[in-house]
Short mmCIF file of C-alpha atoms in Angstrom, two decimals:
data_model
loop_
_atom_site.label_atom_id
_atom_site.label_comp_id
_atom_site.label_asym_id
_atom_site.label_seq_id
_atom_site.Cartn_x
_atom_site.Cartn_y
_atom_site.Cartn_z
CA ASN D 1 29.47 141.30 157.53
CA ALA D 2 30.58 143.81 154.84
CA GLY D 3 32.79 146.05 157.16
CA VAL D 4 34.16 148.99 155.17
CA THR D 5 33.47 149.04 151.50
CA GLN D 6 35.10 151.25 148.94
CA THR D 7 34.34 151.97 145.42
CA PRO D 8 35.67 151.81 142.68
CA LYS D 9 38.67 149.56 142.95
CA PHE D 10 40.61 150.98 140.08
CA ARG D 11 40.28 154.47 138.08
CA ILE D 12 42.30 156.23 135.49
CA LEU D 13 41.70 160.04 135.26
CA LYS D 14 42.94 162.65 132.99
CA ILE D 15 44.48 165.69 134.30
CA GLY D 16 41.84 167.99 135.45
CA GLN D 17 39.13 165.64 135.78
CA SER D 18 37.08 165.32 138.89
CA MET D 19 35.87 162.18 140.77
CA THR D 20 34.35 160.91 144.07
CA LEU D 21 35.74 157.89 145.84
CA GLN D 22 33.05 156.25 147.65
CA CYS D 23 33.45 154.80 151.29
CA THR D 24 30.62 153.17 153.48
CA GLN D 25 30.76 151.21 156.48
CA ASP D 26 28.11 149.23 158.42
CA MET D 27 29.76 148.88 161.80
CA ASN D 28 27.88 152.21 163.21
CA HIS D 29 31.61 153.57 163.72
CA ASN D 30 31.51 157.40 164.53
CA TYR D 31 35.14 157.67 163.32
CA MET D 32 36.14 157.51 159.65
CA TYR D 33 39.47 158.40 157.93
CA TRP D 34 40.85 158.64 154.35
CA TYR D 35 44.58 157.66 153.87
CA ARG D 36 46.65 157.65 150.62
CA GLN D 37 49.58 155.26 150.24
CA ASP D 38 52.35 156.13 148.01
CA PRO D 39 55.30 153.66 147.29
CA GLY D 40 57.85 153.76 150.08
CA MET D 41 56.07 156.45 151.89
CA GLY D 42 53.54 154.66 154.20
CA LEU D 43 50.05 155.90 154.82
CA LYS D 44 49.30 159.55 154.87
CA LEU D 45 46.04 161.03 156.47
CA ILE D 46 44.00 163.10 154.21
CA TYR D 47 40.90 163.95 156.10
CA TYR D 48 38.96 162.31 159.01
CA SER D 49 35.60 162.47 160.62
CA VAL D 50 34.47 162.01 164.17
CA GLY D 51 30.76 161.93 163.48
CA ALA D 52 28.13 162.87 160.98
CA GLY D 53 28.47 166.57 160.00
CA ILE D 54 32.05 166.77 161.41
CA THR D 55 35.43 166.73 159.18
CA ASP D 56 38.91 167.70 159.93
CA LYS D 57 41.98 167.87 157.85
CA GLY D 58 44.80 165.35 158.24
CA GLU D 59 48.49 165.73 156.99
CA VAL D 60 47.87 165.92 153.15
CA PRO D 61 44.41 167.57 152.65
CA ASN D 62 45.26 169.77 149.62
CA GLY D 63 43.39 168.91 146.55
CA TYR D 64 40.65 166.85 148.27
CA ASN D 65 37.48 167.55 149.84
CA VAL D 66 34.98 165.52 151.94
CA SER D 67 31.58 165.55 153.34
CA ARG D 68 29.90 163.29 156.27
CA SER D 69 26.12 163.62 155.98
CA THR D 70 25.60 160.14 157.50
CA THR D 71 27.46 158.04 159.90
CA GLU D 72 27.96 155.29 157.22
CA ASP D 73 29.20 157.27 154.36
CA PHE D 74 32.20 159.23 154.08
CA PRO D 75 33.21 160.24 150.42
CA LEU D 76 36.29 161.73 149.22
CA ARG D 77 36.11 164.18 146.26
CA LEU D 78 39.08 165.27 143.78
CA GLU D 79 37.94 168.34 141.98
CA LEU D 80 41.04 168.84 139.60
CA ALA D 81 43.07 165.72 139.43
CA ALA D 82 46.61 166.09 139.19
CA PRO D 83 49.35 163.52 138.65
CA SER D 84 50.70 163.90 142.11
CA GLN D 85 47.46 162.39 143.33
CA THR D 86 48.12 159.08 141.78
CA SER D 87 48.29 156.66 144.73
CA VAL D 88 46.26 154.00 146.45
CA TYR D 89 43.65 155.38 148.51
CA PHE D 90 42.22 153.73 151.81
CA CYS D 91 38.96 154.55 153.65
CA ALA D 92 39.06 153.34 157.37
CA SER D 93 36.47 153.56 160.33
CA SER D 94 36.82 152.90 164.00
CA LEU D 95 35.23 153.66 167.36
CA PRO D 96 36.45 156.69 169.15
CA MET D 97 40.26 156.55 169.55
CA GLY D 98 42.50 157.82 172.39
CA GLY D 99 41.45 158.98 175.69
CA THR D 100 40.23 156.16 178.11
CA THR D 101 38.92 153.94 175.14
CA THR D 102 40.97 150.55 174.94
CA ASN D 103 39.56 149.92 171.65
CA GLU D 104 42.23 151.42 169.29
CA LYS D 105 41.71 149.45 166.18
CA LEU D 106 41.13 150.74 162.58
CA PHE D 107 39.19 148.77 160.12
CA PHE D 108 40.26 149.26 156.67
CA GLY D 109 38.63 149.07 153.26
CA SER D 110 40.23 147.05 150.48
CA GLY D 111 41.59 150.23 148.64
CA THR D 112 41.07 152.33 145.28
CA GLN D 113 44.09 152.44 143.08
CA LEU D 114 43.99 155.87 141.12
CA SER D 115 46.12 156.89 138.22
CA VAL D 116 46.15 160.47 136.88
CA LEU D 117 47.68 160.74 133.44
CA GLY Z 1 55.74 165.32 166.42
CA ASN Z 2 55.22 161.73 166.43
CA SER Z 3 57.01 159.44 164.05
CA VAL Z 4 57.71 156.00 163.29
CA THR Z 5 60.87 154.35 161.48
CA GLN Z 6 60.69 150.97 160.12
CA MET Z 7 63.32 148.55 158.63
CA GLU Z 8 63.45 149.04 155.07
CA GLY Z 9 62.52 146.26 152.99
CA PRO Z 10 61.86 144.14 150.97
CA VAL Z 11 62.82 141.13 153.09
CA THR Z 12 62.96 137.59 151.72
CA LEU Z 13 63.00 134.75 153.98
CA SER Z 14 62.74 130.81 153.41
CA GLU Z 15 59.87 128.88 155.05
CA GLU Z 16 60.54 128.30 158.79
CA ALA Z 17 63.12 130.99 159.12
CA PHE Z 18 63.09 133.56 161.89
CA LEU Z 19 61.74 136.88 161.36
CA THR Z 20 62.51 140.27 163.01
CA ILE Z 21 61.15 143.55 161.39
CA ASN Z 22 62.70 146.58 163.42
CA CYS Z 23 60.49 149.49 164.35
CA THR Z 24 61.60 152.55 166.58
CA TYR Z 25 59.29 155.58 167.45
CA THR Z 26 59.53 159.01 168.58
CA ALA Z 27 56.75 160.57 170.79
CA THR Z 28 56.01 162.38 173.76
CA GLY Z 29 54.72 160.52 176.71
CA TYR Z 30 53.50 156.95 176.48
CA PRO Z 31 52.03 156.24 173.07
CA SER Z 32 50.00 153.06 172.10
CA LEU Z 33 51.93 151.04 169.45
CA PHE Z 34 50.67 148.69 166.73
CA TRP Z 35 51.53 146.41 163.85
CA TYR Z 36 49.26 146.14 160.89
CA VAL Z 37 49.31 143.74 157.99
CA GLN Z 38 48.24 144.27 154.52
CA TYR Z 39 48.06 140.90 152.47
CA PRO Z 40 47.94 141.28 148.64
CA GLY Z 41 44.97 143.05 147.24
CA GLU Z 42 43.45 143.69 150.80
CA GLY Z 43 43.44 146.86 153.18
CA LEU Z 44 45.31 146.89 156.26
CA GLN Z 45 44.34 144.93 159.56
CA LEU Z 46 45.49 144.99 162.96
CA LEU Z 47 48.03 142.27 163.87
CA LEU Z 48 48.75 143.16 167.41
CA LYS Z 49 49.20 146.10 169.80
CA ALA Z 50 50.70 147.12 173.10
CA THR Z 51 49.48 150.19 175.23
CA LYS Z 52 52.13 150.42 177.79
CA ALA Z 53 55.83 149.95 178.54
CA ASP Z 54 56.96 146.23 178.61
CA ASP Z 55 53.59 145.01 177.31
CA LYS Z 56 54.03 142.26 174.65
CA GLY Z 57 51.42 142.04 171.79
CA SER Z 58 51.05 138.63 170.10
CA ASN Z 59 48.87 137.15 167.54
CA LYS Z 60 49.02 134.18 164.69
CA GLY Z 61 52.73 133.56 166.24
CA PHE Z 62 53.77 137.29 165.70
CA GLU Z 63 55.13 138.91 168.93
CA ALA Z 64 56.19 142.60 169.75
CA THR Z 65 57.40 144.08 172.87
CA TYR Z 66 56.99 147.71 173.83
CA ARG Z 67 60.20 148.81 175.01
CA LYS Z 68 60.36 152.44 176.33
CA GLU Z 69 63.99 152.39 177.01
CA THR Z 70 65.03 151.75 173.41
CA THR Z 71 61.73 153.35 172.00
CA SER Z 72 61.17 150.14 170.03
CA PHE Z 73 58.55 147.62 169.10
CA HIS Z 74 60.27 145.11 166.90
CA LEU Z 75 58.01 142.26 165.31
CA GLU Z 76 59.28 138.81 165.77
CA LYS Z 77 58.03 135.17 164.52
CA GLY Z 78 59.85 132.16 165.11
CA SER Z 79 58.84 130.30 162.05
CA VAL Z 80 57.55 132.02 159.13
CA GLN Z 81 55.20 130.59 156.58
CA VAL Z 82 54.32 131.42 152.92
CA SER Z 83 51.01 132.74 154.16
CA ASP Z 84 52.96 135.34 156.01
CA SER Z 85 54.12 136.99 152.96
CA ALA Z 86 52.59 140.77 153.14
CA VAL Z 87 53.46 144.25 153.92
CA TYR Z 88 53.81 144.98 157.53
CA PHE Z 89 53.34 148.51 159.12
CA CYS Z 90 54.28 149.60 162.42
CA ALA Z 91 51.96 152.47 163.80
CA LEU Z 92 51.75 154.65 167.19
CA MET Z 93 49.18 156.54 168.54
CA GLY Z 94 49.86 159.56 170.96
CA PRO Z 95 48.55 159.08 174.75
CA PHE Z 96 46.74 162.62 174.77
CA GLY Z 97 43.36 161.44 173.38
CA ASN Z 98 41.69 161.94 169.87
CA GLU Z 99 44.84 161.40 168.13
CA LYS Z 100 45.46 159.93 164.95
CA LEU Z 101 47.73 156.85 163.93
CA THR Z 102 51.05 157.63 162.70
CA PHE Z 103 52.41 154.87 160.25
CA GLY Z 104 55.61 153.84 159.35
CA THR Z 105 56.43 153.28 155.53
CA GLY Z 106 56.00 149.54 155.73
CA THR Z 107 58.07 146.45 155.07
CA ARG Z 108 57.40 144.04 152.24
CA LEU Z 109 57.93 140.33 153.49
CA THR Z 110 58.31 137.46 150.99
CA ILE Z 111 58.36 134.10 152.27
CA ILE Z 112 60.02 131.34 149.73
CA PRO Z 113 58.80 127.78 150.23
#
């Protein structure tokens, strides 16, 4: 039972380089999310998706892009890496949240530690 | 907007000590409240939740009660173990549907044998 799988686990980038953080889930969840975790700052939502073909901005979307071509995959793209993007990135998925649902639970991947130097 | 304020850490306790990690929130209406735990090298996982006032969430010996009058959701455990060493996040989700989780800053807990 894989759950949410993120790759890579660690990466070092130079300023201005680009990369894609991969995220896939095998639970058939409609909702997927990307968070970043900075020391002492908690988790901030970057982008989220409520289904294939639908994405929307979270609190801190600048410098990132996402796509959702399938239910399983939700990659996060950094086009021009900057030191401010040094962080730990978490992908998560869930069943639909809010409204009348009682299944308000996110499943997280193990994270990608990214350093931009 | 919604916000969560968590007790600042780190917190270091001896094994079998009593644990309290404070969490207060600001939100409109009646949000759902959560505690997530992050063990070393892993992603977050749901520890417990409460969806209405006076509800008590519990799991693995941890408890938290949804207090509307004090807008709090403090995490407690009567006797901590070394295996409880982790980072604990309080979170809320607003009551209006299709809302996202708002997380606190996390509290790092270390239990010494």
